[in-house]
Amino acid sequence: MDSFQKLFPYIWPFRKQMVLSFVLGVFVAGLWGANLSLAFPVIKILLEQKNLHEFVAEKIEAAEDEEKIAQGEIDLIEQKLAEFGAANVPKTDVDYTDTLRQRAVANTQLAQHRRSHYQYQWVQSHIMPVVPRNEFQTLFWLLVIVIGATALKGVFIFFQEVLVGRVAESAVMGLRQDLYRHVLNLDYQFLSKEGTSGLMSRFTYDGEQLSQGITLLGGRLIREPLKCLSCMMLALFINWRLTLLSIFFIPLLGLFLSKFGSMLKRASRRMMESMSQIYKVLEESFSGLKVVIAFNNQKRHEDQFTEQYRSYFKKAMKVVKIDAAAKPLLELLGLTAMFVAVIPGTYLVLRGKEHILGVRLAAGVMSSAELATLYFMLVGMLDPCRKMSSAFSRLKRSAAAVDRIFELIDRESRITNVSSVQHIDRLKESIEFRDVSFRYESADPKAQRGLVLEHVDLDVKFGEVIAIVGQNGCGKSTLVNLLPRFYDPENGSVLLDGVPINELSLAELRQQVWIVTQETMLFDDSILENIRYGSPNATRAQVEEAARQAHVLEIIQSLPQGFDTVIGDKGKELSGGQRQRVALARVILRNPSILILDEATSAADAESETLIHKTLKQFVKGRTTFMISHTISNSLLDFVTRIVVMEKGSVIASGTHEQLLDTCPIYHRLYNSPSRVIGKVA
């Protein structure tokens, strides 16, 4: 239950519904016990063929006789005690004490007989007037009452399940909203390591398991214990001594559930982690369908899916085996507890006794109807226990889901605002990377990578257009990703106008920085909303002007719905070059002081690239721009003010195009690479 305590803030707003669920559970439990208690009159009629009126009258008469006998015994004991007080009667401490004990027992028995007498008189006065004297009619109406009570119980269960289901879905909805909000504010490095599949698993599969757990807690796990309690109270009323023999098994049952629950929770957690791996395979396959089909590699992905599902299957079967082993063991314990009471009770009925080996187990000689009713009550206790055991495994799976979800909610982002942030206006002077080193964390500490950036020093004046070039893996993208604080450096610092960026407000910092990446991210929305994604308050006229500057206005206007055209998932309705120009229009509308273009034209055709560069030549004025590229084209050289060459995480050269051609062999090789020559010929 420790895991579910974390859900308290999400369930507390629905406390009234949970209280109502408890009340409905009480009604269900009362009807359950009442139905079973009707076994007594039914047995009296069918087995003993007794009229209930005659039975009650006999009980009243018997109680009166027993009262008189008990009163006579008390009178004799009182007389004996009076004799002890006389001077001529010798007495010992033992005799006197025994006599006092006999008086106490006799008084107790007298009180029991009087209570029984009163109860049967009350039944005769208030209930028997409406009970038919004909046995068949009595049995008929008893069965009608059972059917009616069962129907009413079903109505209560229906409303309780609907009520609790609403609470469960509402609580999970609130939890998912908080989880989503929290995930969006976590650091990018952790989210990348966790992966889309791991995050999706928590929102979907784990969330569903959690919903089932809340439904159980608010429904069955309220209703079934109350049903068990109602039968226990009635069983104690029939014969509390025999009932206590069964109750002694409860601590053993609790110990078993504790051990079984720990095993099941661990197995369930491993099963959920395995489900995350299945999500990963599905994500990779479906997001790369074009490549999968083009390379005819369906079989490979099918094998990966099968392998991961087999792993999940093994873990799921472990949960099934634990659950399957627990159910019969719990049932065996329950039956043992029941027969511990029934077997001595049977002996007492068959022998007509109240004691076994000198131990009193009944207030009086039990009838077969009383024993049968006690048996029904114990069965009534066993059935809720059986249902709770079947729900227990689902509850433990839900507990594992709670732990996994709150493991993510409780995680603190590494990228946070300091307690006292500094404020700067729009960038005016410089950006400085001062002795910056950085490495990516690995999920496996044994496979930890080395430094991606190593003691990088770079000073960029406001208004410069910096082209950062180098081979794959040299740290180009990582370096510029430090600017919006996707990551924080391991050593060193990044400064804007002399202020470390970790001392600035994240919102203000990211307001000044905008990135256009190689994989242009557009959303399944209209072109209008995609362009003003970073500027939600922009007018339509401003959006159209940004599109005109990005040379995409004519393309948009040629579409049947113009700016209201929905472009599909990731902008799939547009070509690569069109997506890049829409992304550029988004940047123009945002008007950032720092612009980062990370291989932004790699997916564009030659015409689109030329148009984008033409737009950038005007747009880069009045802002600081970083352009990440493997090579440098002539159209870029028209507005690039400085080129920075990187290799193996370090800046090895910086200067103009002409300077680097003469002094930097690596830049010379990159500039004259075959890919660039082909591009120039095209």
XYZ file of C-alpha atoms in Angstrom:
682
model
C 0.000 0.000 0.000
C 3.033 2.300 0.285
C 3.023 2.714 -3.488
C -0.638 3.747 -3.576
C -0.088 6.406 -0.909
C 1.537 8.465 -3.669
C -1.834 8.556 -5.415
C -3.533 10.260 -2.468
C -3.351 13.812 -3.958
C -5.032 12.548 -7.132
C -7.800 10.644 -5.350
C -8.475 13.219 -2.595
C -10.568 15.523 -4.861
C -12.962 12.581 -5.308
C -13.212 11.744 -1.596
C -17.003 12.160 -1.569
C -17.355 9.569 -4.316
C -15.037 7.222 -2.420
C -17.095 7.658 0.763
C -20.233 6.896 -1.238
C -18.485 3.816 -2.640
C -17.780 2.699 0.929
C -21.441 3.210 1.880
C -22.550 1.158 -1.136
C -20.031 -1.498 -0.084
C -21.625 -1.590 3.378
C -25.059 -2.127 1.801
C -23.678 -4.910 -0.408
C -22.013 -6.567 2.587
C -25.198 -6.323 4.648
C -27.286 -7.919 1.905
C -24.635 -10.621 1.431
C -24.741 -11.564 5.108
C -28.529 -11.313 5.247
C -28.927 -13.678 2.298
C -26.672 -16.260 3.912
C -28.412 -15.917 7.279
C -31.654 -17.038 5.629
C -30.092 -20.485 5.393
C -31.169 -21.072 9.007
C -34.962 -20.864 8.501
C -34.673 -22.706 5.174
C -32.854 -25.612 6.853
C -35.384 -25.649 9.670
C -38.214 -25.975 7.192
C -36.639 -28.418 4.717
C -34.543 -30.660 6.940
C -36.274 -30.510 10.297
C -39.738 -29.789 8.821
C -40.517 -27.298 11.581
C -42.933 -24.437 11.507
C -41.043 -21.227 12.304
C -43.774 -20.063 14.685
C -43.482 -23.329 16.609
C -39.713 -23.083 16.573
C -39.716 -19.573 18.088
C -42.271 -20.606 20.709
C -40.129 -23.628 21.634
C -37.082 -21.401 21.950
C -38.915 -18.990 24.240
C -40.164 -21.863 26.381
C -36.683 -23.430 26.502
C -35.124 -20.094 27.419
C -37.640 -19.647 30.246
C -36.879 -23.143 31.573
C -33.132 -22.560 31.380
C -33.624 -19.234 33.120
C -35.435 -20.963 35.995
C -32.751 -23.663 36.229
C -29.948 -21.091 36.210
C -31.789 -19.017 38.845
C -32.191 -22.149 41.001
C -28.470 -22.864 40.757
C -27.698 -19.313 41.775
C -30.065 -19.578 44.766
C -28.270 -22.760 45.910
C -24.880 -21.120 45.531
C -26.035 -18.042 47.430
C -27.347 -20.336 50.209
C -23.977 -22.104 50.336
C -22.165 -18.791 50.586
C -24.493 -17.783 53.438
C -23.616 -20.998 55.240
C -19.915 -20.158 54.901
C -20.684 -16.970 56.737
C -22.195 -18.865 59.699
C -19.833 -19.438 62.638
C -20.646 -23.159 63.007
C -19.767 -24.073 59.337
C -16.061 -24.637 58.661
C -14.667 -23.100 55.457
C -11.409 -23.162 53.610
C -10.048 -20.627 51.135
C -10.247 -23.206 48.344
C -13.877 -24.091 48.960
C -14.921 -20.474 49.270
C -13.079 -19.483 46.081
C -14.624 -22.373 44.117
C -18.077 -21.367 45.273
C -17.495 -17.758 44.191
C -16.323 -18.990 40.767
C -19.454 -21.150 40.451
C -21.609 -18.118 41.222
C -19.842 -16.082 38.544
C -20.350 -18.826 35.936
C -23.991 -19.249 36.939
C -24.615 -15.499 36.670
C -23.042 -15.479 33.202
C -25.249 -18.354 32.069
C -28.317 -16.650 33.502
C -27.462 -13.477 31.566
C -27.079 -15.503 28.359
C -30.427 -17.222 28.855
C -32.165 -13.913 29.577
C -30.607 -12.361 26.474
C -31.723 -15.324 24.360
C -35.204 -15.118 25.907
C -35.435 -11.414 25.089
C -34.216 -11.904 21.501
C -36.761 -14.619 20.695
C -39.536 -12.607 22.333
C -38.584 -9.656 20.119
C -38.665 -11.911 17.040
C -42.066 -13.263 18.097
C -43.472 -9.752 18.586
C -42.022 -7.979 15.528
C -41.203 -10.551 12.840
C -43.390 -13.577 13.300
C -46.683 -11.682 12.708
C -45.700 -11.303 9.021
C -44.347 -14.862 8.636
C -46.880 -17.337 7.142
C -47.717 -20.358 9.247
C -47.691 -22.607 6.193
C -44.185 -24.055 5.676
C -44.363 -23.941 1.885
C -45.505 -20.326 1.833
C -42.742 -19.412 4.273
C -40.132 -21.081 2.076
C -41.546 -19.387 -1.019
C -41.323 -15.914 0.516
C -37.843 -16.607 1.843
C -36.688 -17.396 -1.690
C -38.407 -14.254 -2.990
C -36.521 -12.231 -0.378
C -33.231 -13.866 -1.452
C -33.888 -13.026 -5.120
C -34.911 -9.468 -4.295
C -31.916 -8.908 -2.027
C -29.592 -10.327 -4.693
C -31.070 -8.008 -7.331
C -30.715 -5.017 -5.009
C -27.156 -6.065 -4.226
C -26.452 -6.163 -7.968
C -27.794 -2.620 -8.350
C -25.520 -1.392 -5.551
C -22.527 -3.162 -7.115
C -23.325 -1.596 -10.512
C -23.439 1.934 -9.116
C -20.313 1.322 -7.049
C -18.362 0.027 -10.067
C -19.470 2.959 -12.249
C -18.651 5.439 -9.488
C -15.222 3.984 -8.797
C -14.489 3.638 -12.516
C -15.135 7.355 -12.930
C -12.854 8.162 -9.999
C -10.125 5.867 -11.379
C -10.193 7.370 -14.870
C -10.304 10.924 -13.487
C -7.385 10.273 -11.128
C -5.315 8.633 -13.873
C -6.141 11.510 -16.214
C -4.819 13.992 -13.642
C -1.734 11.865 -13.090
C -1.060 11.588 -16.826
C -1.437 15.344 -17.213
C 1.074 15.958 -14.415
C 3.390 13.321 -15.853
C 3.182 14.898 -19.302
C 3.799 18.371 -17.899
C 6.765 17.107 -15.875
C 8.285 15.158 -18.769
C 8.200 18.235 -20.996
C 10.283 20.057 -18.376
C 12.909 17.333 -17.881
C 16.363 17.679 -19.362
C 16.768 16.594 -22.953
C 19.652 14.226 -22.218
C 17.590 12.087 -19.849
C 14.598 12.046 -22.210
C 16.822 10.964 -25.091
C 18.268 8.157 -22.978
C 14.807 7.058 -21.790
C 13.522 7.051 -25.345
C 10.048 7.515 -26.760
C 9.183 3.868 -26.147
C 9.934 4.005 -22.411
C 7.917 7.194 -22.006
C 4.996 5.890 -24.061
C 4.925 2.681 -22.024
C 4.396 4.671 -18.839
C 1.607 6.751 -20.356
C -0.233 3.793 -21.891
C 0.437 0.323 -20.459
C 1.465 1.449 -16.961
C -1.370 3.974 -16.839
C -3.892 1.265 -17.700
C -2.519 -1.016 -14.978
C -2.790 1.864 -12.526
C -6.419 2.531 -13.489
C -7.269 -1.102 -12.773
C -5.588 -0.836 -9.369
C -7.610 2.226 -8.360
C -10.802 0.493 -9.521
C -9.956 -2.483 -7.329
C -9.086 -0.319 -4.332
C -12.293 1.685 -4.530
C -14.571 -1.204 -5.484
C -13.820 -4.848 -4.838
C -11.255 -4.223 -2.086
C -13.845 -2.188 -0.187
C -16.773 -4.491 -0.895
C -15.194 -7.907 -0.314
C -13.625 -7.215 3.122
C -16.957 -5.785 4.294
C -18.747 -8.916 3.049
C -16.198 -11.012 4.931
C -16.693 -8.872 8.041
C -20.498 -9.151 7.921
C -20.283 -12.961 7.748
C -17.707 -12.974 10.523
C -19.988 -10.951 12.810
C -22.889 -13.322 12.160
C -20.640 -16.346 12.673
C -19.435 -14.892 15.982
C -23.077 -14.416 16.982
C -23.874 -18.061 16.198
C -20.800 -19.465 17.968
C -17.946 -17.139 18.765
C -15.716 -19.893 20.122
C -15.687 -21.974 16.936
C -15.398 -18.844 14.788
C -12.286 -17.739 16.655
C -10.627 -21.027 15.679
C -10.949 -19.940 12.038
C -9.822 -16.378 12.694
C -6.556 -17.654 14.166
C -5.481 -18.419 10.566
C -5.646 -14.739 9.537
C -2.041 -13.885 10.645
C -0.772 -16.865 8.622
C -2.782 -15.655 5.652
C -1.331 -12.142 6.014
C 2.240 -13.479 6.118
C 1.622 -15.502 2.978
C 0.132 -12.516 1.130
C 3.103 -10.353 2.117
C 5.663 -12.801 0.693
C 3.595 -13.518 -2.371
C 2.999 -9.793 -2.984
C 6.713 -8.947 -2.924
C 7.493 -11.630 -5.491
C 4.607 -10.571 -7.700
C 5.503 -6.880 -7.597
C 9.112 -7.550 -8.668
C 7.990 -9.839 -11.475
C 5.378 -7.297 -12.624
C 7.947 -4.514 -12.770
C 10.267 -6.616 -14.937
C 7.309 -7.438 -17.178
C 6.514 -3.722 -17.648
C 10.136 -2.921 -18.450
C 10.040 -5.651 -21.082
C 6.885 -4.084 -22.540
C 8.881 -0.859 -22.996
C 11.302 -2.787 -25.217
C 8.397 -4.005 -27.351
C 7.280 -0.393 -27.736
C 10.824 0.472 -28.830
C 10.798 -2.147 -31.594
C 7.376 -0.950 -32.777
C 8.483 2.677 -32.762
C 11.627 1.973 -34.785
C 9.772 -0.197 -37.286
C 6.840 2.130 -37.897
C 8.864 5.361 -37.973
C 11.263 3.834 -40.503
C 8.728 1.989 -42.654
C 10.040 3.479 -45.887
C 13.551 2.181 -45.203
C 12.245 -1.188 -43.977
C 10.228 -1.701 -47.156
C 12.903 -0.306 -49.475
C 15.564 -2.684 -48.132
C 13.088 -5.591 -47.941
C 14.002 -6.011 -44.264
C 10.565 -6.903 -42.913
C 11.836 -10.282 -41.708
C 14.568 -8.685 -39.608
C 12.124 -6.442 -37.777
C 9.698 -9.317 -37.400
C 12.487 -11.337 -35.743
C 13.310 -8.416 -33.413
C 9.661 -8.124 -32.433
C 9.415 -11.876 -31.848
C 12.592 -11.883 -29.741
C 11.387 -9.024 -27.530
C 7.925 -10.538 -27.235
C 9.413 -13.854 -26.175
C 11.307 -12.024 -23.454
C 8.089 -10.301 -22.385
C 6.248 -13.625 -22.562
C 8.720 -15.259 -20.169
C 8.361 -12.442 -17.657
C 4.579 -12.394 -18.053
C 4.449 -16.155 -17.508
C 6.407 -15.749 -14.293
C 3.684 -13.397 -13.075
C 1.052 -15.897 -14.206
C 2.814 -18.779 -12.411
C 3.134 -16.836 -9.148
C -0.517 -15.860 -9.378
C -1.591 -19.394 -10.334
C 0.354 -20.899 -7.413
C -1.015 -18.393 -4.938
C -4.712 -18.895 -5.703
C -4.958 -22.606 -4.750
C -2.699 -22.086 -1.724
C -4.884 -19.254 -0.491
C -7.980 -21.328 -1.103
C -6.417 -24.237 0.790
C -5.662 -21.988 3.751
C -9.232 -20.686 3.692
C -10.754 -24.148 3.581
C -8.459 -25.308 6.392
C -9.532 -22.347 8.512
C -13.176 -23.174 7.822
C -12.902 -26.884 8.641
C -11.015 -26.125 11.849
C -14.344 -24.706 13.054
C -16.737 -27.080 11.251
C -15.190 -30.395 12.367
C -15.399 -29.657 16.146
C -18.881 -28.231 15.579
C -19.974 -31.427 13.848
C -18.685 -33.464 16.792
C -20.655 -31.305 19.226
C -23.885 -31.680 17.226
C -23.550 -35.448 16.726
C -22.681 -36.076 20.382
C -25.043 -33.484 21.807
C -22.216 -31.909 23.817
C -20.878 -28.456 24.645
C -17.287 -29.458 25.507
C -14.374 -31.240 23.837
C -11.627 -32.497 26.152
C -12.948 -30.230 28.868
C -12.844 -27.116 26.652
C -16.217 -25.410 26.285
C -16.901 -24.721 22.579
C -20.626 -23.861 22.673
C -22.982 -21.976 24.965
C -25.453 -24.827 24.651
C -26.051 -27.923 22.605
C -25.975 -26.858 18.942
C -28.624 -27.948 16.483
C -27.855 -29.111 12.951
C -29.460 -25.926 11.589
C -27.122 -23.750 13.677
C -24.101 -25.737 12.519
C -25.211 -25.518 8.884
C -25.759 -21.777 9.216
C -22.298 -21.407 10.779
C -20.902 -23.346 7.831
C -22.651 -20.999 5.390
C -21.216 -17.984 7.212
C -17.708 -19.405 7.040
C -18.186 -20.099 3.338
C -19.439 -16.535 3.047
C -16.138 -15.411 4.580
C -14.115 -17.666 2.268
C -15.684 -16.433 -0.987
C -14.647 -12.751 -0.499
C -11.164 -13.941 0.493
C -10.948 -15.934 -2.738
C -12.038 -12.908 -4.784
C -9.560 -10.674 -2.973
C -6.742 -13.129 -3.713
C -7.552 -12.994 -7.440
C -7.550 -9.183 -7.266
C -4.338 -9.132 -5.249
C -2.144 -9.972 -8.247
C -3.693 -7.169 -10.297
C -3.200 -4.825 -7.360
C 0.494 -5.673 -7.199
C 0.869 -5.054 -10.926
C -0.750 -1.680 -10.345
C 1.676 -0.993 -7.487
C 4.595 -1.719 -9.827
C 3.057 0.680 -12.371
C 2.720 3.372 -9.674
C 6.402 2.993 -8.802
C 7.467 3.286 -12.446
C 5.298 6.341 -13.082
C 6.347 8.171 -9.915
C 9.954 7.251 -10.570
C 9.622 9.575 -13.552
C 7.500 12.215 -11.801
C 9.933 12.384 -8.869
C 12.936 12.790 -11.132
C 14.429 16.260 -11.024
C 15.549 17.939 -14.223
C 19.242 18.686 -14.388
C 18.482 21.853 -16.310
C 16.819 24.221 -13.869
C 16.670 27.885 -13.007
C 18.910 29.083 -10.201
C 17.271 30.649 -7.162
C 18.248 34.186 -8.195
C 18.235 34.478 -11.981
C 19.822 37.336 -13.864
C 18.059 39.142 -16.684
C 19.491 40.420 -19.922
C 17.815 42.125 -22.829
C 18.236 40.899 -26.376
C 21.807 39.754 -27.074
C 24.007 42.765 -27.868
C 27.676 41.934 -27.411
C 28.964 38.367 -27.584
C 28.622 34.648 -26.976
C 31.547 32.927 -25.321
C 32.289 29.225 -24.876
C 34.868 29.162 -22.111
C 36.861 25.933 -21.561
C 33.792 23.810 -22.301
C 33.904 20.013 -21.912
C 30.961 17.647 -22.225
C 30.156 13.941 -22.377
C 26.897 12.070 -22.912
C 25.789 9.796 -20.129
C 25.372 6.137 -20.988
C 22.600 3.937 -19.623
C 25.291 1.328 -18.929
C 28.155 2.757 -16.801
C 30.502 0.149 -18.276
C 29.874 1.545 -21.750
C 30.424 5.187 -20.773
C 31.632 7.264 -23.718
C 34.524 9.693 -23.575
C 34.346 13.466 -23.915
C 32.398 14.732 -26.927
C 33.664 18.276 -26.348
C 37.082 18.815 -24.824
C 38.213 22.222 -23.523
C 36.501 24.234 -26.249
C 37.149 27.983 -26.284
C 35.226 30.094 -28.774
C 34.322 33.785 -28.722
C 31.596 34.983 -31.094
C 30.779 38.666 -31.534
C 27.200 39.803 -31.927
C 26.098 39.809 -35.587
C 28.636 37.225 -36.720
C 27.554 34.368 -38.967
C 29.625 31.400 -37.862
C 29.818 28.268 -39.988
C 30.928 25.272 -37.923
C 32.265 22.461 -40.101
C 33.795 19.076 -39.452
C 33.262 15.394 -39.911
C 30.434 13.439 -38.273
C 30.863 13.008 -34.521
C 33.257 15.889 -34.054
C 30.870 17.719 -31.675
C 29.406 20.439 -33.923
C 25.749 19.899 -32.963
C 26.594 19.218 -29.329
C 28.392 22.555 -29.065
C 25.460 24.652 -30.309
C 22.965 22.560 -28.326
C 24.574 23.966 -25.184
C 23.209 27.414 -26.079
C 19.505 26.704 -25.354
C 20.671 24.483 -22.465
C 19.563 21.188 -23.906
C 22.584 20.085 -21.904
C 24.888 21.731 -19.385
C 28.651 21.360 -19.864
C 30.580 19.015 -17.595
C 33.255 21.691 -17.218
C 33.485 25.299 -18.270
C 30.640 27.674 -19.061
C 28.747 29.407 -21.854
C 28.195 33.154 -21.502
C 25.831 35.607 -23.196
C 26.997 39.198 -22.929
C 29.303 38.058 -20.127
C 26.539 36.331 -18.091
C 26.680 32.507 -17.648
C 23.599 31.060 -19.279
C 22.884 28.856 -16.241
C 22.220 32.066 -14.313
C 19.614 33.251 -16.820
C 15.951 32.408 -16.843
C 15.356 29.379 -19.064
C 12.311 31.024 -20.608
C 14.233 34.228 -21.449
C 17.221 32.289 -22.745
C 15.185 30.067 -25.050
C 13.183 33.062 -26.242
C 16.411 34.352 -27.774
C 17.554 31.072 -29.371
C 15.921 29.233 -32.260
C 17.069 26.027 -33.936
C 16.309 24.624 -37.365
C 17.501 21.027 -37.553
C 18.220 18.573 -40.341
C 14.997 16.701 -39.514
C 12.494 19.518 -39.743
C 9.830 19.012 -37.091
C 6.409 20.042 -38.299
C 3.176 19.073 -36.582
C -0.074 17.535 -37.782
C -1.776 20.902 -38.010
C -2.370 23.655 -40.536
C 0.499 25.482 -42.206
C -0.663 28.648 -40.436
C -0.301 27.081 -36.977
C 3.016 25.476 -37.884
C 4.517 28.806 -38.930
C 3.356 30.606 -35.808
C 4.267 27.669 -33.549
C 6.862 29.781 -31.731
C 4.807 32.989 -31.963
C 1.217 32.047 -31.089
C 0.038 35.668 -30.945
C 1.192 36.546 -34.454
C -1.431 37.855 -36.869
C -2.229 36.215 -40.180
C -0.639 39.144 -41.991
C 2.618 38.620 -40.085
C 2.524 34.913 -40.919
C 2.026 35.675 -44.609
C 4.928 38.135 -44.583
C 7.213 35.527 -42.959
C 6.149 32.986 -45.595
C 6.882 35.494 -48.354
C 10.385 36.111 -46.993
C 10.978 32.348 -46.799
C 9.899 31.980 -50.474
C 7.107 29.581 -49.570
C 4.084 31.895 -49.957
C 3.387 30.947 -53.580
C 3.509 27.253 -52.746
C 1.056 27.712 -49.871
C -1.329 29.798 -51.964
C -1.365 27.109 -54.657
C -2.771 24.583 -52.182
C -6.584 24.153 -52.166
C -6.931 25.343 -48.564
C -3.946 27.649 -48.510
C -2.635 28.401 -45.031
C -5.379 26.217 -43.539
C -4.010 23.099 -45.228
C -3.269 20.361 -42.691
C 0.135 18.905 -43.570
C -0.040 15.573 -41.707
C 2.278 13.840 -39.282
C 5.713 15.510 -39.366
C 4.599 17.503 -42.433
C 4.502 14.430 -44.681
C 2.165 16.188 -47.138
C 5.035 18.536 -48.089
C 8.345 17.827 -49.797
C 11.635 18.075 -47.903
C 12.461 21.483 -49.366
C 8.970 22.803 -48.669
C 9.198 21.663 -45.063
C 12.523 23.458 -44.691
C 11.062 26.685 -46.035
C 8.020 26.443 -43.723
C 10.462 25.947 -40.842
C 12.425 28.991 -42.003
C 9.228 31.055 -42.074
C 8.625 29.977 -38.486
C 12.092 31.290 -37.549
C 11.564 34.568 -39.365
C 8.295 35.116 -37.494
C 9.960 34.307 -34.147
C 12.789 36.792 -34.836
C 15.376 35.333 -32.421
C 18.630 37.048 -31.538
C 20.521 33.754 -31.890
C 19.830 31.489 -34.858
C 21.142 27.934 -35.147
C 20.878 26.079 -38.459
C 21.916 22.464 -37.938
C 22.269 20.935 -41.426
C 19.078 22.836 -42.149
C 19.285 22.550 -45.952
C 20.427 18.944 -46.172
C 16.957 17.719 -47.193
C 16.348 20.554 -49.651
C 16.895 20.431 -53.404
C 19.317 22.784 -55.107
C 16.615 25.350 -55.913
C 15.231 25.315 -52.351
C 18.723 25.553 -50.894
C 19.495 28.580 -53.070
C 16.253 30.293 -52.069
C 16.857 29.521 -48.370
C 20.367 30.935 -48.560
C 19.009 34.007 -50.356
C 16.546 34.537 -47.493
C 19.187 33.925 -44.847
C 21.509 36.474 -46.411
C 19.020 39.170 -45.412
C 17.651 37.556 -42.260
C 21.001 37.029 -40.471
C 21.540 40.750 -40.236
C 21.095 41.998 -36.677
C 21.462 38.582 -35.037
C 24.148 35.996 -34.288
C 23.962 32.889 -36.465
C 25.530 29.440 -36.210
C 25.418 27.194 -39.281
C 26.367 23.536 -38.846
C 27.533 21.803 -42.007
C 29.835 19.099 -43.317
C 30.845 21.301 -46.232
C 30.589 24.908 -47.355
C 28.853 25.911 -50.578
C 29.533 29.115 -52.479
C 26.067 30.487 -51.666
C 26.889 30.193 -47.961
C 30.191 31.996 -48.372
C 28.276 35.083 -49.493
C 27.142 35.820 -45.917
C 29.287 33.674 -43.586
C 31.679 35.940 -41.696
C 33.798 33.245 -40.056
C 34.328 29.501 -40.301
C 35.140 27.305 -37.302
C 36.657 23.858 -37.944
C 36.176 21.109 -35.364
C 37.737 17.697 -35.002
C 37.384 15.139 -32.181
C 35.549 17.553 -29.884
C 37.987 20.452 -30.212
C 38.164 23.673 -32.231
C 41.271 23.291 -34.364
C 40.965 26.339 -36.610
C 38.964 29.540 -37.031
C 39.052 32.178 -39.761
C 37.791 33.230 -43.166
C 37.387 30.889 -46.102
C 40.584 32.052 -47.762
C 42.615 31.849 -44.550
C 41.522 28.307 -43.791
C 42.142 27.056 -47.323
C 45.752 28.116 -46.895
C 46.311 27.087 -43.262
C 43.952 24.190 -42.424
C 44.360 20.897 -44.344
C 41.156 19.460 -42.855
C 39.096 22.399 -44.095
C 40.809 22.191 -47.489
C 39.798 18.535 -47.730
C 36.190 19.219 -46.638
C 35.779 22.088 -49.085
C 37.055 20.000 -51.976
C 35.162 16.829 -50.990
C 33.423 14.876 -53.811
C 29.964 15.552 -52.348
C 30.537 19.278 -52.697
C 31.872 18.972 -56.251
C 28.860 16.934 -57.258
C 26.611 19.488 -55.664
C 28.381 22.331 -57.553
C 28.101 20.537 -60.898
C 24.417 19.868 -60.304
